[in-house]
XYZ file of C-alpha atoms in Angstrom:
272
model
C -13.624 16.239 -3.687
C -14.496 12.639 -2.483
C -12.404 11.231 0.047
C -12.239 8.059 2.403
C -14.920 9.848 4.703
C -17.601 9.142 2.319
C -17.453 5.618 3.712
C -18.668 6.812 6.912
C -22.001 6.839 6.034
C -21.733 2.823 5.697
C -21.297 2.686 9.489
C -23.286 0.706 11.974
C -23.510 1.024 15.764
C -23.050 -3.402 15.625
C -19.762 -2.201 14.560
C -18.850 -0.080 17.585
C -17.070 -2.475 20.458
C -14.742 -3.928 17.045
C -14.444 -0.024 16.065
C -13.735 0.882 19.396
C -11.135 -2.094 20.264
C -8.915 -1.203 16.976
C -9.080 2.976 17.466
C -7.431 1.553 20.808
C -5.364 -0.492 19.439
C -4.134 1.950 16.700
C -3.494 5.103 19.388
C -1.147 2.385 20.870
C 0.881 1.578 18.266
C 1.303 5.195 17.315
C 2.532 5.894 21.223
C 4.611 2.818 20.975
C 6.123 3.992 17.340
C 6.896 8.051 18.670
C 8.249 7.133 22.014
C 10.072 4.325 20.942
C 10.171 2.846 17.853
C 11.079 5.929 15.759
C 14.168 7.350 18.128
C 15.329 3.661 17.862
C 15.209 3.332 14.550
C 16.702 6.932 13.987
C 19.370 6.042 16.425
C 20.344 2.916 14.764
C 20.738 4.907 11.011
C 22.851 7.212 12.651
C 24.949 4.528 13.781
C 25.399 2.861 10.213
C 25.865 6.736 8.609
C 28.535 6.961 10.696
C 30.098 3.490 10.242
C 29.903 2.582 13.931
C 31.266 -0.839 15.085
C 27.896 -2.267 14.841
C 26.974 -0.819 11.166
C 27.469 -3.919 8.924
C 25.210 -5.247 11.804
C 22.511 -2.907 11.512
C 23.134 -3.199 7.418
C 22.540 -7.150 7.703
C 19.153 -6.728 9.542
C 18.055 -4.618 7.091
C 18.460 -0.594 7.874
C 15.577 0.990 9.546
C 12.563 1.908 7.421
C 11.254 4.440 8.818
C 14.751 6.109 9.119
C 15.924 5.424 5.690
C 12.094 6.828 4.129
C 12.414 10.173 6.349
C 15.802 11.395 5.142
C 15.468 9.866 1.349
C 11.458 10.336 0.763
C 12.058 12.268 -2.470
C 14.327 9.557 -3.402
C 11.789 6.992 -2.960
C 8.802 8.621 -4.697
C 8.490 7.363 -8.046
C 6.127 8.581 -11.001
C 5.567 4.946 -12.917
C 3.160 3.546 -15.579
C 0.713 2.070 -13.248
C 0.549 -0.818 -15.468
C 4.529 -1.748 -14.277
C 3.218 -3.030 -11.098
C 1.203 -6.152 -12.438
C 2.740 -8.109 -9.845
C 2.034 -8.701 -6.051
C 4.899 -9.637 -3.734
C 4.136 -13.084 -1.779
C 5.071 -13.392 2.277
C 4.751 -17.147 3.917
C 2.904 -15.382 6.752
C 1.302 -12.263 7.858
C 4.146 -12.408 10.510
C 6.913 -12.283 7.844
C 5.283 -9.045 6.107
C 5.056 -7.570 9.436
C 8.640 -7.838 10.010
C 9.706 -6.658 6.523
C 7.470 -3.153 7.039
C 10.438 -2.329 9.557
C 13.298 -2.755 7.278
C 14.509 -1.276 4.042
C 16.170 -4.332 2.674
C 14.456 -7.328 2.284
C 15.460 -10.756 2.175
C 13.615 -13.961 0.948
C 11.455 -14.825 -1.887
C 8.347 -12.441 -1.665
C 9.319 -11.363 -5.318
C 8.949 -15.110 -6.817
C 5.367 -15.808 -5.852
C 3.982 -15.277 -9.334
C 0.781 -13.312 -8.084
C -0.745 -11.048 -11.070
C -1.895 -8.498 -9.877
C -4.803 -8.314 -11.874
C -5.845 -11.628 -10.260
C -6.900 -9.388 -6.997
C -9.835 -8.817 -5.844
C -9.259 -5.089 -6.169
C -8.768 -5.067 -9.631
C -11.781 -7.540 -9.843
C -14.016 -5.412 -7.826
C -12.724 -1.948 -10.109
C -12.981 -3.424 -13.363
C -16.810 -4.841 -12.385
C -17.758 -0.989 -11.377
C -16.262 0.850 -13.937
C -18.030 -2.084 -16.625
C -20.851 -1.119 -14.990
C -21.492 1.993 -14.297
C -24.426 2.683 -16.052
C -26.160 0.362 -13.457
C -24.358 -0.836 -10.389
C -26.876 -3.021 -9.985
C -26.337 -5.248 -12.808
C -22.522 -5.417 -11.115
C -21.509 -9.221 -9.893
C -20.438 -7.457 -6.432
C -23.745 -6.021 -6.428
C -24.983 -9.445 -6.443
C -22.497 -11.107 -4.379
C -22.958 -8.511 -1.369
C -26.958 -8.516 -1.902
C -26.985 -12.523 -1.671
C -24.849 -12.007 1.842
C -27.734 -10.193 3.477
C -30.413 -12.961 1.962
C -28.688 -15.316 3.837
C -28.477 -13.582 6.911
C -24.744 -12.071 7.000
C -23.890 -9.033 5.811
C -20.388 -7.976 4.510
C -18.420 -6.064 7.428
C -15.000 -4.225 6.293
C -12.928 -2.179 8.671
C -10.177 -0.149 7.517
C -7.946 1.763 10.042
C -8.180 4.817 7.542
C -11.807 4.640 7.956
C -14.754 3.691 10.178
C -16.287 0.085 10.033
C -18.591 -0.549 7.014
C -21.528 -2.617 7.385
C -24.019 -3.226 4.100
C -27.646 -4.800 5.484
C -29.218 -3.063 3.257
C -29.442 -3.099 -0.468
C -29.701 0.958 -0.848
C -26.638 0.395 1.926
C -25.069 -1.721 -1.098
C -25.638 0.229 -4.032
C -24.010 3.359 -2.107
C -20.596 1.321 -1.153
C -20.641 0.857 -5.296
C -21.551 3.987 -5.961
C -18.665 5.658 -3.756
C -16.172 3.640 -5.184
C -17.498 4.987 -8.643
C -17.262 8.444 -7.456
C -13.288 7.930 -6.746
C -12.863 6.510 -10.047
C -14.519 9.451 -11.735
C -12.912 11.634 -9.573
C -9.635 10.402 -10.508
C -10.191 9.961 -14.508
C -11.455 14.104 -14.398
C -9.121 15.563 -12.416
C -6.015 13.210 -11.994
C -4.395 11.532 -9.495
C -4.303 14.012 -6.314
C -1.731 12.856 -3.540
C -3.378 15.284 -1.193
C -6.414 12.713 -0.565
C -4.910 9.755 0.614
C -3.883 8.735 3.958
C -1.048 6.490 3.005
C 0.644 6.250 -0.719
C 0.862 3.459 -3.126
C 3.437 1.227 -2.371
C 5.902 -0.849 -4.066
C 8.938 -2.584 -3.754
C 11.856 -3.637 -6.073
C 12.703 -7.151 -6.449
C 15.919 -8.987 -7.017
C 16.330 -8.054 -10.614
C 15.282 -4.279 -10.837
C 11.665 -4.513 -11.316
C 8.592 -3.323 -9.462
C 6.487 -5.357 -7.571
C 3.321 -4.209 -5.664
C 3.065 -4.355 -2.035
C -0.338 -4.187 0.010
C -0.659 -0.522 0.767
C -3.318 1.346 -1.878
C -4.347 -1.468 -3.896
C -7.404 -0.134 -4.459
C -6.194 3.263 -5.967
C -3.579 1.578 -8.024
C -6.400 -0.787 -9.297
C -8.361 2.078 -10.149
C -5.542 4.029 -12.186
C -4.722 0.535 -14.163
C -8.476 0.535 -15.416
C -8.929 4.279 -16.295
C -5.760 3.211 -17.978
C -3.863 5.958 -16.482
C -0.090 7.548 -18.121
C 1.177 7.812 -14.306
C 0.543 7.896 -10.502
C 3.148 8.760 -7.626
C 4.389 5.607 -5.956
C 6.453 5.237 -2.488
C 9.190 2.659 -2.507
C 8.856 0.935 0.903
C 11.977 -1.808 0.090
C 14.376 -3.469 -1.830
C 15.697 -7.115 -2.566
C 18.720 -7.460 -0.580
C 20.222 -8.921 -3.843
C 19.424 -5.572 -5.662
C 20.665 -3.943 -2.781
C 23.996 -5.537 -3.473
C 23.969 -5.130 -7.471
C 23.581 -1.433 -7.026
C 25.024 -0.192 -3.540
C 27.345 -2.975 -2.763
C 30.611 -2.051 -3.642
C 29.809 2.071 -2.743
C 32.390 2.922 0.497
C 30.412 5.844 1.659
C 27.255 4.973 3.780
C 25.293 8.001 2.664
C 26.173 7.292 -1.298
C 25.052 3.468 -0.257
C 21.435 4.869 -0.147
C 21.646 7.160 -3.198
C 23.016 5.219 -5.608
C 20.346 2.155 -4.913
C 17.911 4.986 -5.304
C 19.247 6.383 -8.433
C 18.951 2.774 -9.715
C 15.272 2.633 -8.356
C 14.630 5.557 -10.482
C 15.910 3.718 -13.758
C 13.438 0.659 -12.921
C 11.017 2.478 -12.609
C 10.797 3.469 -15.608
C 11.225 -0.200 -17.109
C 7.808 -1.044 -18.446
């Protein structure tokens, strides 16, 4: 079974010292998050369980992520119609989305930016494969990323899933297609398997109940929506603070609070 490995073949030693900086800067983060950032946040959803003084407080800022997602996962994993999530949810600033991957409830306008999701490059990129798989070559990326080495630079990706890719050649090119075909027949033989990925695909719910997509596995749920899959697995990683209120608002008990916003995440999920 193909996985995200098959990219490392792609991999060029120009690519080591910005390889090498963010493997660095990734084995920090995770220290920071497991000393830290974790026992914080499971300290703090203790605290609002347990209706401490500072609870509404804690409720307010938006409940811990992390905390919420380990006790409820089951809760939050959602089979949906990948077609649902044909829209992307909008942040003023790379800042602001940073901030929101902490929380559980999330406040501002992300879910009015009017971004179709099909209007990715993603889905772009998918649909151009798959339309072409008889010949990559006669692909538009094909064309696009061969052009980029004419004129002297080639396309560089890094992922933190994977190692950097680097395509300066056009049998380098073809292959980065090719694997990306592979996944996509991968997935319309065999199905969707969980088991492969390093993180799920993500989504949120917005203000009124419905899904909206959020950045993490974009290209797997751009994949299902051209096979035209029936259904993939799909972690909620928030919820509008105003659908936060419709559905756990008036429930006393903190523990209920979370259920009965995830029992209503079940039934918009299946809105489509």
């Amino acid at each position: 079974m193909i996985d995200d490995r098959a990219f490392n073949e792609l991999f060029h030693l120009l690519l080591i010292p910005r390889t090498a900086f963010k493997t660095v800067g990734g084995a920090v983060n995770i220290i920071f998050k497991n000393a830290l950032g974790l026992p914080l946040q499971s300290l703090l959803f203790r605290l609002w369980l347990h209706d401490s003084p500072a609870a509404s407080a804690i409720e307010r800022s938006g409940l811990p992520r992390y905390a919420v997602e380990s006790k409820y996962k089951k809760f939050l994993t959602l089979d949906v119609p990948p077609e649902s999530l044909n829209r992307m949810a909008v942040f003023p600033s790379g800042r602001v989305r940073r901030s929101m991957a902490n929380r559980f409830i999330w406040d501002g306008d992300w879910d009015r930016g009017g971004l179709s999701f099909k209007s990715i490059d993603r889905f772009v990129l998918m649909t151009d494969i798959w339309s072409n798989k008889a010949d990559l070559r006669n692909s538009r990326r094909y064309a696009e990323l061969t052009d980029m080495i004419k004129k002297g630079r080639p396309y560089t990706e890094f992922n933190r899933n994977r190692m950097g890719i680097y395509l300066n050649t056009e049998s380098k090119v073809l292959r980065y297609l090719e694997i990306y075909l592979e996944f996509m027949t991968q997935l319309q033989a065999h199905g969707y398997d969980s088991s492969l990925e390093k993180d799920p695909v993500c989504a949120a719910i917005d203000r009124d109940g419905g899904l909206i997509k959020t950045a993490k596995g974009l290209h797997r749920l751009a994949m299902a929506q051209v096979l035209g899959m029936k259904s993939i697995p799909v972690r909620i990683r928030g919820v509008h603070r105003e659908w936060w209120s419709k559905t756990a608002g008036n429930e006393t008990d903190r523990n209920m609070k979370i259920i009965r916003s995830t029992e209503h995440l079940f039934s918009a999920s299946q809105v489509f």
